[in-house]
mmCIF file of C-alpha atoms in Angstrom:
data_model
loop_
_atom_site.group_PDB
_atom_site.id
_atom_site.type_symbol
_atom_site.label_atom_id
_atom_site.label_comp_id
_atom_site.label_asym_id
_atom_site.label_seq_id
_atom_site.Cartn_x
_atom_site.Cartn_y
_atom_site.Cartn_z
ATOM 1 C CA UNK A 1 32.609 39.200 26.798
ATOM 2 C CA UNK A 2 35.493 41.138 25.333
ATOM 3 C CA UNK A 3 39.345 40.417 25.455
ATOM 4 C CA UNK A 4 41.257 43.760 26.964
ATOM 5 C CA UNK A 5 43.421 45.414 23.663
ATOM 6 C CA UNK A 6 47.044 46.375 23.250
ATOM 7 C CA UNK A 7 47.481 50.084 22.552
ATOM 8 C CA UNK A 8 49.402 49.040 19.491
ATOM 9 C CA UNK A 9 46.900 46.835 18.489
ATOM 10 C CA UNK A 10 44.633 49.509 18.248
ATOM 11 C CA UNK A 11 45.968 50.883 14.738
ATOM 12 C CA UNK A 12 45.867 47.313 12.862
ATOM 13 C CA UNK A 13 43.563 46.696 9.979
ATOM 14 C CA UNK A 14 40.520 44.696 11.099
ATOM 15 C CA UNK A 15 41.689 41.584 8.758
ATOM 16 C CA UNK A 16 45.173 41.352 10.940
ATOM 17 C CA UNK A 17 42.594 41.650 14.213
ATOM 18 C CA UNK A 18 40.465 39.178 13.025
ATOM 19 C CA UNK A 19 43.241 36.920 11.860
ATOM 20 C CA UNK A 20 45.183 37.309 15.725
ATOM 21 C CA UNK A 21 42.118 36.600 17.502
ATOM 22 C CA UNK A 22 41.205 33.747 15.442
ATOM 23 C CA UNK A 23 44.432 32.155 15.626
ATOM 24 C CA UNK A 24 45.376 32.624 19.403
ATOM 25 C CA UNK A 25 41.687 30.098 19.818
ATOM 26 C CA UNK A 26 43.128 28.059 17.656
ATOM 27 C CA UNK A 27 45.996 27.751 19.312
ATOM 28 C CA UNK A 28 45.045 27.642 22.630
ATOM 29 C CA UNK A 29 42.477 25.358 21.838
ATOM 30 C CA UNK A 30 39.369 27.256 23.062
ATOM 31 C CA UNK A 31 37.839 26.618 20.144
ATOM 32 C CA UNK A 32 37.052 23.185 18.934
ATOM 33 C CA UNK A 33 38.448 20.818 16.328
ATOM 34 C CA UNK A 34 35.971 20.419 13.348
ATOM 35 C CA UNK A 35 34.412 23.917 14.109
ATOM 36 C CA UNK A 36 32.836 25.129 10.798
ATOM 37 C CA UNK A 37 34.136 28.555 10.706
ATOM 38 C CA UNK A 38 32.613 30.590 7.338
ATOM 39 C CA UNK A 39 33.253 34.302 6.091
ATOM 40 C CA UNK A 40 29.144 35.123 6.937
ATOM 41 C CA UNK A 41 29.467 33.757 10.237
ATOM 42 C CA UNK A 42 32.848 35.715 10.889
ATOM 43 C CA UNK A 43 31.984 38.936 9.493
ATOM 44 C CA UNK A 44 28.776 39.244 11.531
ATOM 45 C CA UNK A 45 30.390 38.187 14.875
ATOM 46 C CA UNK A 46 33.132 40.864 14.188
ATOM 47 C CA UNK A 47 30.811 43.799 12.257
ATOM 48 C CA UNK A 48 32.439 43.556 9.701
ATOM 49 C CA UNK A 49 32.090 42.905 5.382
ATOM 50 C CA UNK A 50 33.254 39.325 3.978
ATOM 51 C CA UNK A 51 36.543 41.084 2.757
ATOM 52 C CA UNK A 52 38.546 41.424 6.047
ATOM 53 C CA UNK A 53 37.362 38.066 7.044
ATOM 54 C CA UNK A 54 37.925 36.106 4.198
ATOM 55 C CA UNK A 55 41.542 37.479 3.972
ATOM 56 C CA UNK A 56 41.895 36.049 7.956
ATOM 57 C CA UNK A 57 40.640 32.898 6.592
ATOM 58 C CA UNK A 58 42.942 32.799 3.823
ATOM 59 C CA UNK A 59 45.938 32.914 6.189
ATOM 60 C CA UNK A 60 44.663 30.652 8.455
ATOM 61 C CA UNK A 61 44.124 28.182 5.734
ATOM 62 C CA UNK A 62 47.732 29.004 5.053
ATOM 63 C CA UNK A 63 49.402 28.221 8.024
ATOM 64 C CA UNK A 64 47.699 24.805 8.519
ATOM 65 C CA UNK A 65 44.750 25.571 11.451
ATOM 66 C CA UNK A 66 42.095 25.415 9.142
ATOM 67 C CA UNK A 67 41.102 22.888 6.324
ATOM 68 C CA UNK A 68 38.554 22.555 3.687
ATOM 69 C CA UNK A 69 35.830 20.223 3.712
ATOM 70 C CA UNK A 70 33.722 18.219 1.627
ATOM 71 C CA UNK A 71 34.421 21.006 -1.418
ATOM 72 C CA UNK A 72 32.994 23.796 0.244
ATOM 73 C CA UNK A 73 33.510 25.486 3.811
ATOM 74 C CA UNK A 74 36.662 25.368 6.506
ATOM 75 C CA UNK A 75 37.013 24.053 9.381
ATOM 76 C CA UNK A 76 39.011 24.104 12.492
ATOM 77 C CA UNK A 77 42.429 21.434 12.320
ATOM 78 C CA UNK A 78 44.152 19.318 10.126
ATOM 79 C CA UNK A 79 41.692 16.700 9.013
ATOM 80 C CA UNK A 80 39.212 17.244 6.337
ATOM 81 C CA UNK A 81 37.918 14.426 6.980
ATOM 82 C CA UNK A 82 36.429 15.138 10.387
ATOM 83 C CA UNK A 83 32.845 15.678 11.188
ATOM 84 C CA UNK A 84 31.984 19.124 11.296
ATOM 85 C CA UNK A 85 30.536 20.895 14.032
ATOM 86 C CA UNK A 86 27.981 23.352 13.360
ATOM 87 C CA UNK A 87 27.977 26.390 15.924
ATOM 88 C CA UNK A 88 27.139 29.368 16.503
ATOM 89 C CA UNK A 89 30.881 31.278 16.802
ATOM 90 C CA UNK A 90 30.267 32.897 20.406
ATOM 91 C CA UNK A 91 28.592 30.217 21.464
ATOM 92 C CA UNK A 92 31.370 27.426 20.599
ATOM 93 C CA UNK A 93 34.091 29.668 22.570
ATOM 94 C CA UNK A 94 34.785 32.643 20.542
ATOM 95 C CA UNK A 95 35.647 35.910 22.681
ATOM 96 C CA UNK A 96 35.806 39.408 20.838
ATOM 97 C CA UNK A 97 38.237 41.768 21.386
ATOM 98 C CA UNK A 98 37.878 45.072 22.846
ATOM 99 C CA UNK A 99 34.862 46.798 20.842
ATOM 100 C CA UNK A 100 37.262 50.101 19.537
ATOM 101 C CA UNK A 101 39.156 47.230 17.664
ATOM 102 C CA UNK A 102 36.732 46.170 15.830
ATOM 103 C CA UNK A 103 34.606 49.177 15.341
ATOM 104 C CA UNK A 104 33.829 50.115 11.922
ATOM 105 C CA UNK A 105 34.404 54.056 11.959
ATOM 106 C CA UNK A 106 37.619 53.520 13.131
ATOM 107 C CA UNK A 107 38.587 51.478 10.189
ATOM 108 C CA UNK A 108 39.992 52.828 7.145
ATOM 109 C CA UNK A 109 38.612 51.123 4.502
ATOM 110 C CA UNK A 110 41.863 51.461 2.090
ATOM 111 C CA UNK A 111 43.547 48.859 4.904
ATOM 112 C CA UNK A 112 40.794 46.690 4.799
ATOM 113 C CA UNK A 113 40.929 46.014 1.004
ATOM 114 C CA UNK A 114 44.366 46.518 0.502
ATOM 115 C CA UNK A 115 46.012 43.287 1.305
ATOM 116 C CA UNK A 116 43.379 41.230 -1.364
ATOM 117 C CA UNK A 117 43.964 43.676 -3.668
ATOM 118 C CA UNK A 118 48.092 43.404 -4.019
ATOM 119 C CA UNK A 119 47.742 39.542 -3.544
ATOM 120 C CA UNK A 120 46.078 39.595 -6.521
ATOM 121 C CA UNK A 121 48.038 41.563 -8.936
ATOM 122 C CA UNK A 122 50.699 39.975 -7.211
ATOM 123 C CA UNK A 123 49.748 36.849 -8.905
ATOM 124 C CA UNK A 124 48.707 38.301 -12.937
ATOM 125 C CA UNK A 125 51.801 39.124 -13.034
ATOM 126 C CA UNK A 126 53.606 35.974 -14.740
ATOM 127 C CA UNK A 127 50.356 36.008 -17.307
ATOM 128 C CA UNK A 128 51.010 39.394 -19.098
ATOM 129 C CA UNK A 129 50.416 42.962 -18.831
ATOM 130 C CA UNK A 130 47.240 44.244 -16.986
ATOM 131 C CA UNK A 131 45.216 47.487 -17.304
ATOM 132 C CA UNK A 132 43.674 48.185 -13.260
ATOM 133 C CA UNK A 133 41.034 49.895 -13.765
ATOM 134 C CA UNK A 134 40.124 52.156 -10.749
ATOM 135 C CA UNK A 135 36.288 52.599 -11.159
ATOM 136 C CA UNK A 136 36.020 48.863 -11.728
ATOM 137 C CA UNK A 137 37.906 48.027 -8.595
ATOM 138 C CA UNK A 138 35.700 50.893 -6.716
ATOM 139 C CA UNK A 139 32.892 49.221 -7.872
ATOM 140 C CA UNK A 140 33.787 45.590 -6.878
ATOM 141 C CA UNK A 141 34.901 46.638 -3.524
ATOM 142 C CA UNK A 142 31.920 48.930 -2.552
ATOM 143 C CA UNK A 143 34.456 51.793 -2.285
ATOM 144 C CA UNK A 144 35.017 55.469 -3.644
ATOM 145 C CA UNK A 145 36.797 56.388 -6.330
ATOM 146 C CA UNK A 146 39.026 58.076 -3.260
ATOM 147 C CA UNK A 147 39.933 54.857 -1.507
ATOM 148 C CA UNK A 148 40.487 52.766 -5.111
ATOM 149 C CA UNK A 149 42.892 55.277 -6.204
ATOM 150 C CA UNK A 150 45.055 54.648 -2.478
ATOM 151 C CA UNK A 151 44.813 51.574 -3.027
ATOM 152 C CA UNK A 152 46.773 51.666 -6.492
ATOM 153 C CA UNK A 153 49.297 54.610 -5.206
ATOM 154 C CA UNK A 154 49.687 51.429 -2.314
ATOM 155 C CA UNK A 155 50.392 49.415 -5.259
ATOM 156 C CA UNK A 156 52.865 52.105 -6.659
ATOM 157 C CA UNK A 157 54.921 52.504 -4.100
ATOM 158 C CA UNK A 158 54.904 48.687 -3.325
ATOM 159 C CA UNK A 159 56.706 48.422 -7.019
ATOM 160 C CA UNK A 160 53.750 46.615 -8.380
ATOM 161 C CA UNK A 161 52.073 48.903 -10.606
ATOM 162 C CA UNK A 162 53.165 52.125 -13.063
ATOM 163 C CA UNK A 163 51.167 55.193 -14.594
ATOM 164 C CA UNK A 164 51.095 55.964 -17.601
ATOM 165 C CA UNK A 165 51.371 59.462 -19.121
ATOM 166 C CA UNK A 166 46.972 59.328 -19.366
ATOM 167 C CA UNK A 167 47.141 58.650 -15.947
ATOM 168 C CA UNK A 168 46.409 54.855 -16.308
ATOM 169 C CA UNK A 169 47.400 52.100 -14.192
ATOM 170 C CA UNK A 170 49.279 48.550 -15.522
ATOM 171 C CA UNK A 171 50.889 45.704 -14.023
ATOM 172 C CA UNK A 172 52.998 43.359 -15.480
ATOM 173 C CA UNK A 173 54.761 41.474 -16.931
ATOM 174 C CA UNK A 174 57.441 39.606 -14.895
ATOM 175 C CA UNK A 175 59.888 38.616 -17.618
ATOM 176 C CA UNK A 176 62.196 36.130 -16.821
ATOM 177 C CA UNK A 177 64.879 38.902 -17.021
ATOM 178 C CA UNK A 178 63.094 41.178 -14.045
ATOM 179 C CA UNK A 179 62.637 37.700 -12.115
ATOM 180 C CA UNK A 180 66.455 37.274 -11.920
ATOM 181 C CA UNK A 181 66.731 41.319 -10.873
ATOM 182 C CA UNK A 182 64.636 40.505 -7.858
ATOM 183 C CA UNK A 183 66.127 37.694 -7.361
ATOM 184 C CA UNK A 184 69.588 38.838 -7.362
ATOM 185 C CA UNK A 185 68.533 42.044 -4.968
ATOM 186 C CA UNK A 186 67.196 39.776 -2.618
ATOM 187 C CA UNK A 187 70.623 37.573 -2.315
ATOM 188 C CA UNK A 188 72.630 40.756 -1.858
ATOM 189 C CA UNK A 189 70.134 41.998 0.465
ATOM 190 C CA UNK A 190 68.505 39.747 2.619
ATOM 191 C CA UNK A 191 71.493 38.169 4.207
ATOM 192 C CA UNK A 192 72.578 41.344 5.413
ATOM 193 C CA UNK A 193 69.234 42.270 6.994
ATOM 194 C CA UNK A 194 69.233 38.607 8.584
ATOM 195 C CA UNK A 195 72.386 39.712 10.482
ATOM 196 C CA UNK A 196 70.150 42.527 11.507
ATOM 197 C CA UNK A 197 67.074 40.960 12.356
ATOM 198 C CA UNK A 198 69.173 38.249 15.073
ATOM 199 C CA UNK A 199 68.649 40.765 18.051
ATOM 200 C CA UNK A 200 64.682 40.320 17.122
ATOM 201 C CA UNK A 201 64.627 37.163 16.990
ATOM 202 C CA UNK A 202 63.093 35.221 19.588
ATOM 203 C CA UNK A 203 64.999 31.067 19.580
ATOM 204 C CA UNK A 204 61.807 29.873 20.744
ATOM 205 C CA UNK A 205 60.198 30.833 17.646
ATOM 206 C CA UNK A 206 63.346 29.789 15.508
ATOM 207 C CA UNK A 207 62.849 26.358 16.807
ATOM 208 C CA UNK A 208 59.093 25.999 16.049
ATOM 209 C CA UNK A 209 60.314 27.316 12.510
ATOM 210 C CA UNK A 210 62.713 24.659 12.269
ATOM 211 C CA UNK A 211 60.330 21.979 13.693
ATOM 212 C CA UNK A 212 57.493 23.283 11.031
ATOM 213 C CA UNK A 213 60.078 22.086 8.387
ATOM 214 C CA UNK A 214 60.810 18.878 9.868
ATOM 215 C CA UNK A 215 57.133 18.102 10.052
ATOM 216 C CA UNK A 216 56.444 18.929 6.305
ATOM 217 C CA UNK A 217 59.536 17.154 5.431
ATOM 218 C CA UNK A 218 57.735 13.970 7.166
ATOM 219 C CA UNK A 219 54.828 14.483 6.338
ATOM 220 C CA UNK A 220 52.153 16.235 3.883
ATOM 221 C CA UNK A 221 53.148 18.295 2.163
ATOM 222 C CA UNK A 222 50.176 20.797 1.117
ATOM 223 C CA UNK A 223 50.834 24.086 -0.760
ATOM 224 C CA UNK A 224 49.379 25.928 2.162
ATOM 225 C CA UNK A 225 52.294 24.725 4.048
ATOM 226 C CA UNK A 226 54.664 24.981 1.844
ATOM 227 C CA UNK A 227 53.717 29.048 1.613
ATOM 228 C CA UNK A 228 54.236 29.129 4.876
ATOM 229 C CA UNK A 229 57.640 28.048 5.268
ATOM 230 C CA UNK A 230 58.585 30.448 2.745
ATOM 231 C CA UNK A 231 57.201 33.571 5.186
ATOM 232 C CA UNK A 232 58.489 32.060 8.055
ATOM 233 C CA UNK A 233 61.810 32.590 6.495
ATOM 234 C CA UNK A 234 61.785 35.272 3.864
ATOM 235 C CA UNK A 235 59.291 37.190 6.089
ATOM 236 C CA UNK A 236 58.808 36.333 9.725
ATOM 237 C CA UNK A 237 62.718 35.861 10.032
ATOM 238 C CA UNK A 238 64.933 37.931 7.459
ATOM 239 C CA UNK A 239 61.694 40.917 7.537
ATOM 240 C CA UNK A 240 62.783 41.464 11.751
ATOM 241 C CA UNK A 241 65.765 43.831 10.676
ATOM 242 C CA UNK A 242 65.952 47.025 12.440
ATOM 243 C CA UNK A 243 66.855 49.161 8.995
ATOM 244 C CA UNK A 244 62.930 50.343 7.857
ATOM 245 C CA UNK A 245 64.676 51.036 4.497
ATOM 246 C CA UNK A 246 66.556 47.728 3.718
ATOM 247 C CA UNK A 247 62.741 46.118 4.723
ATOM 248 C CA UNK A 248 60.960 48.289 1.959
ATOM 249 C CA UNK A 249 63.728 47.282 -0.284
ATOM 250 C CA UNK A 250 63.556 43.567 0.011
ATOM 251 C CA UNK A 251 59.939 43.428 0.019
ATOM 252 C CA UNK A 252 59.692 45.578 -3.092
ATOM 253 C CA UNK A 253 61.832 42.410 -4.493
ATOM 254 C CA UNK A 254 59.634 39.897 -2.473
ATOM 255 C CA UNK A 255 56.015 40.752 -3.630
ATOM 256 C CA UNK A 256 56.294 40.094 -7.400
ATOM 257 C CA UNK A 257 57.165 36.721 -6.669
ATOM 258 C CA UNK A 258 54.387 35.735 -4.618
ATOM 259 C CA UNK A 259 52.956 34.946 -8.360
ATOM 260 C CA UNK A 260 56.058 32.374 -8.193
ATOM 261 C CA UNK A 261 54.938 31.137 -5.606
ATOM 262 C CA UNK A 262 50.916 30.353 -6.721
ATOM 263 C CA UNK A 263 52.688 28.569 -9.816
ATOM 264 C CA UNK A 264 54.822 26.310 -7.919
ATOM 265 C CA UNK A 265 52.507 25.135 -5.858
ATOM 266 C CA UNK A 266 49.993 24.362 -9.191
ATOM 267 C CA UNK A 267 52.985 23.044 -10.691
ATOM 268 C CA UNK A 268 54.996 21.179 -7.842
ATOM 269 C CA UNK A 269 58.143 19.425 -8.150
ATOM 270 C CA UNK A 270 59.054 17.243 -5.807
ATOM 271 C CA UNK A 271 63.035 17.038 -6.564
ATOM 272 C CA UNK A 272 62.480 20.892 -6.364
ATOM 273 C CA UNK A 273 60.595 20.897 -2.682
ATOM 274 C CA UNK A 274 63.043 18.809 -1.809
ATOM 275 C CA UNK A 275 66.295 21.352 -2.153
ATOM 276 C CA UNK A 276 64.017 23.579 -0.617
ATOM 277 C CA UNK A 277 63.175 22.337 2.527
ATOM 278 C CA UNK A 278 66.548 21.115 3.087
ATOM 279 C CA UNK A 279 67.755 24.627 1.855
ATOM 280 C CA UNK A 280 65.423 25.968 4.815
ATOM 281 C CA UNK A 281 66.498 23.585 7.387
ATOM 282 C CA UNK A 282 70.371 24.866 6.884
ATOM 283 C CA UNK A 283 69.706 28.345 7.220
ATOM 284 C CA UNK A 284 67.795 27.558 10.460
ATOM 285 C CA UNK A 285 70.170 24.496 11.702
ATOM 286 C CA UNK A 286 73.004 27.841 11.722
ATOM 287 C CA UNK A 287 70.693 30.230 13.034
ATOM 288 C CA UNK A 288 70.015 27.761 16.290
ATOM 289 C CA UNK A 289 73.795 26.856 16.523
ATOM 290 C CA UNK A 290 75.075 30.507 16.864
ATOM 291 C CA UNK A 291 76.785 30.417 13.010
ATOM 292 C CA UNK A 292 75.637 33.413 11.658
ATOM 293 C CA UNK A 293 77.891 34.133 8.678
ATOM 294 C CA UNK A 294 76.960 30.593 8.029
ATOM 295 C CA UNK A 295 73.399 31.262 7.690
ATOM 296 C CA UNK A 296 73.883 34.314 5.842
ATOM 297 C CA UNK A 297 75.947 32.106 3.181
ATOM 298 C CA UNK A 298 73.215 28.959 3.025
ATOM 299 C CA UNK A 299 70.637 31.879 2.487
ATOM 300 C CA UNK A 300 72.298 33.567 -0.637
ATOM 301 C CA UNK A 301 73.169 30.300 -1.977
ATOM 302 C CA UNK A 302 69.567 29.238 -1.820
ATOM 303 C CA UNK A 303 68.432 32.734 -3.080
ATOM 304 C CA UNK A 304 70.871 31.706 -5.956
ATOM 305 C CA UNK A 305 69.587 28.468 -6.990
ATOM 306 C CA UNK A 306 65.907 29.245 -6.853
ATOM 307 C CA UNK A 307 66.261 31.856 -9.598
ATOM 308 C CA UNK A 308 67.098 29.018 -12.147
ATOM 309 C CA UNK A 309 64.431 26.969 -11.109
ATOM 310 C CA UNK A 310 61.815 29.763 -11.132
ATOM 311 C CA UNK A 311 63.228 30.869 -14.123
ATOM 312 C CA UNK A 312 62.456 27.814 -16.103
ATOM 313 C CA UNK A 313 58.922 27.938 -14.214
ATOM 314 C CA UNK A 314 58.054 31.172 -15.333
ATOM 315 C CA UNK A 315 59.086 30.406 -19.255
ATOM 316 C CA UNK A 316 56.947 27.436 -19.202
ATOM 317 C CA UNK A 317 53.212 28.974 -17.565
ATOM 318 C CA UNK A 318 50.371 28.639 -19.547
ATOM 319 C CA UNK A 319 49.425 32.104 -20.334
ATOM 320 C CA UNK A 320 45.872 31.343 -20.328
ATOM 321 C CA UNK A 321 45.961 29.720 -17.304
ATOM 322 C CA UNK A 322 45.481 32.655 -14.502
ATOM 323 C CA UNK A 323 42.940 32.085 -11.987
ATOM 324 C CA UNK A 324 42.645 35.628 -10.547
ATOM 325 C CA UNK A 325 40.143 37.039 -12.695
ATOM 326 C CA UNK A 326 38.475 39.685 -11.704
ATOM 327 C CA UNK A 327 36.512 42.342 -13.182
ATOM 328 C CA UNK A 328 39.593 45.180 -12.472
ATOM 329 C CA UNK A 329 42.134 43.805 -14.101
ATOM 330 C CA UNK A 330 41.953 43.611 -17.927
ATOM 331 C CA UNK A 331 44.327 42.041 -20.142
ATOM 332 C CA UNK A 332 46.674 43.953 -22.173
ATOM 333 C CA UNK A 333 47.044 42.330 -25.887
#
């Protein structure tokens, strides 16, 4: 059985289909708690490669409605403790969408890989400068030299990568003088685009925003959660403006410090999460009660302090210390 599509739905990446259906079972609880839920298992139910259905895992993980287990595996809920329940997907509840979302001809495969790819030279780029090397991530990803070469003019346009006069790609590094340029574009910006984005902005959703913050405030406080307090506001909230070119702007600024991001949840502080969450709660508290200029203010002036404290971060990282290695990216020395 099949769910019926929305046209616009139709011209998402499979990984964003994948990641919807999942999490509207989750939600609606027609799949069960402590449901082992792997890549394999996801991929064949949907057709599909590991890639797009890792990356729906990923965000999933993210946003709280799935959990590791035992050191290996997720599972459906909160509580990694839980026994885990070992079915088949279909069987257990799972309903595909409508087959032209999901089928693979219709897919282009520069989509599908994309979003992995810029998460993870995203995050190299506190450790040094990088060399991408385009048949290496061909090779990695299955692809053609066509598609890996998208991909990086993706990354060029998204301000993460340059060429150089031989035609070669690099990333990196994010001094601590280009982290305060982002920063600073991003507190002139983004409070203008959140006056913007208050006509999209639904207060139902603004509340459960506000009540995610509350319940990390009170309880634990994972980095998964953490990450997604951060979208909810510097994404899911500000992102809503109507002006396509302010959006491109800010998230130019935005994506370079999802590495910031990685490091402070390796290296949390809890003074530091802290002025956050209660930074958060401000901007929201405002949003609810009508006081827009107010918001605007409490988001520049946390904009403001967070460049100090990732600052200091970014001049203390273990340069050795980078997780995302991969066979693409080679270090620069």
């Amino acid at each position: 059985m099949s769910a019926m599509a929305e046209p616009e739905d139709m011209e998402l990446p499979l990984y964003e289909v994948i990641y919807r259906v999942l999490r509207r079972h989750i939600v609606e609880a027609r799949l069960p708690r402590g449901l082992v839920i792997g890549e394999t298992a996801l991929a064949r139910a949907f057709q599909s490669s590991r890639i797009p259905a890792g990356a729906a895992l990923r965000r999933l993980e993210d946003e709280g409605l799935v959990v590791r287990f035992g050191g290996r595996g997720l599972m459906i809920g909160e509580d990694a403790g839980a026994p885990p329940l070992r079915l088949d997907l279909i069987e257990a509840g799972l309903t595909l969408p409508d087959a032209r979302m999901i089928e693979p001809r219709t897919r282009n495969r520069r989509a599908t890989i994309y979003p992995e790819v810029e998460h993870i030279v995203a995050c190299c780029l506190p450790y040094g400068r990088f060399h991408l090397n385009e048949s290496l991530l061909a090779d990695h990803y299955g692809v053609s030299r066509t598609v890996a070469h998208e991909v990086l003019t993706g990354l060029d346009r998204a301000g993460l990568v340059t060429q150089d006069k031989n035609q070669r790609w690099y990333a990196g590094p994010l001094t601590p003088e280009l982290l305060h340029e982002h920063f600073e574009l991003r507190w002139l910006l983004e409070p203008i685009a959140l006056e913007q984005a208050l006509p999209h902005l639904d207060p139902a959703e603004l509340r459960a925003r506000h009540e995610r913050i509350r319940r990390v405030q009170a309880g634990k406080r994972t980095p998964a959660r953490l990450e997604q307090l951060e979208n909810d506001l510097h994404v899911e909230t500000v992102l809503r403006c109507s002006n396509s070119q302010l959006r491109d702007a800010i998230r130019r600024s935005q994506l370079p410090l999802i590495a910031m991001h990685e490091t402070f949840q390796r290296h949390r502080d809890t003074d530091e999460i802290e002025v956050m969450l209660g930074e958060h709660l401000e901007v929201f508290e405002h949003l609810l009660a009508g006081r827009t200029s107010e918001a605007q203010r409490a988001l520049e002036r946390h904009l403001r302090r967070s460049v100090i404290s990732n600052r200091e971060r970014l001049t203390q990282l273990d340069r050795q210390g980078r997780r995302h290695r991969v066979p693409f990216l080679i270090a620069v020395t």
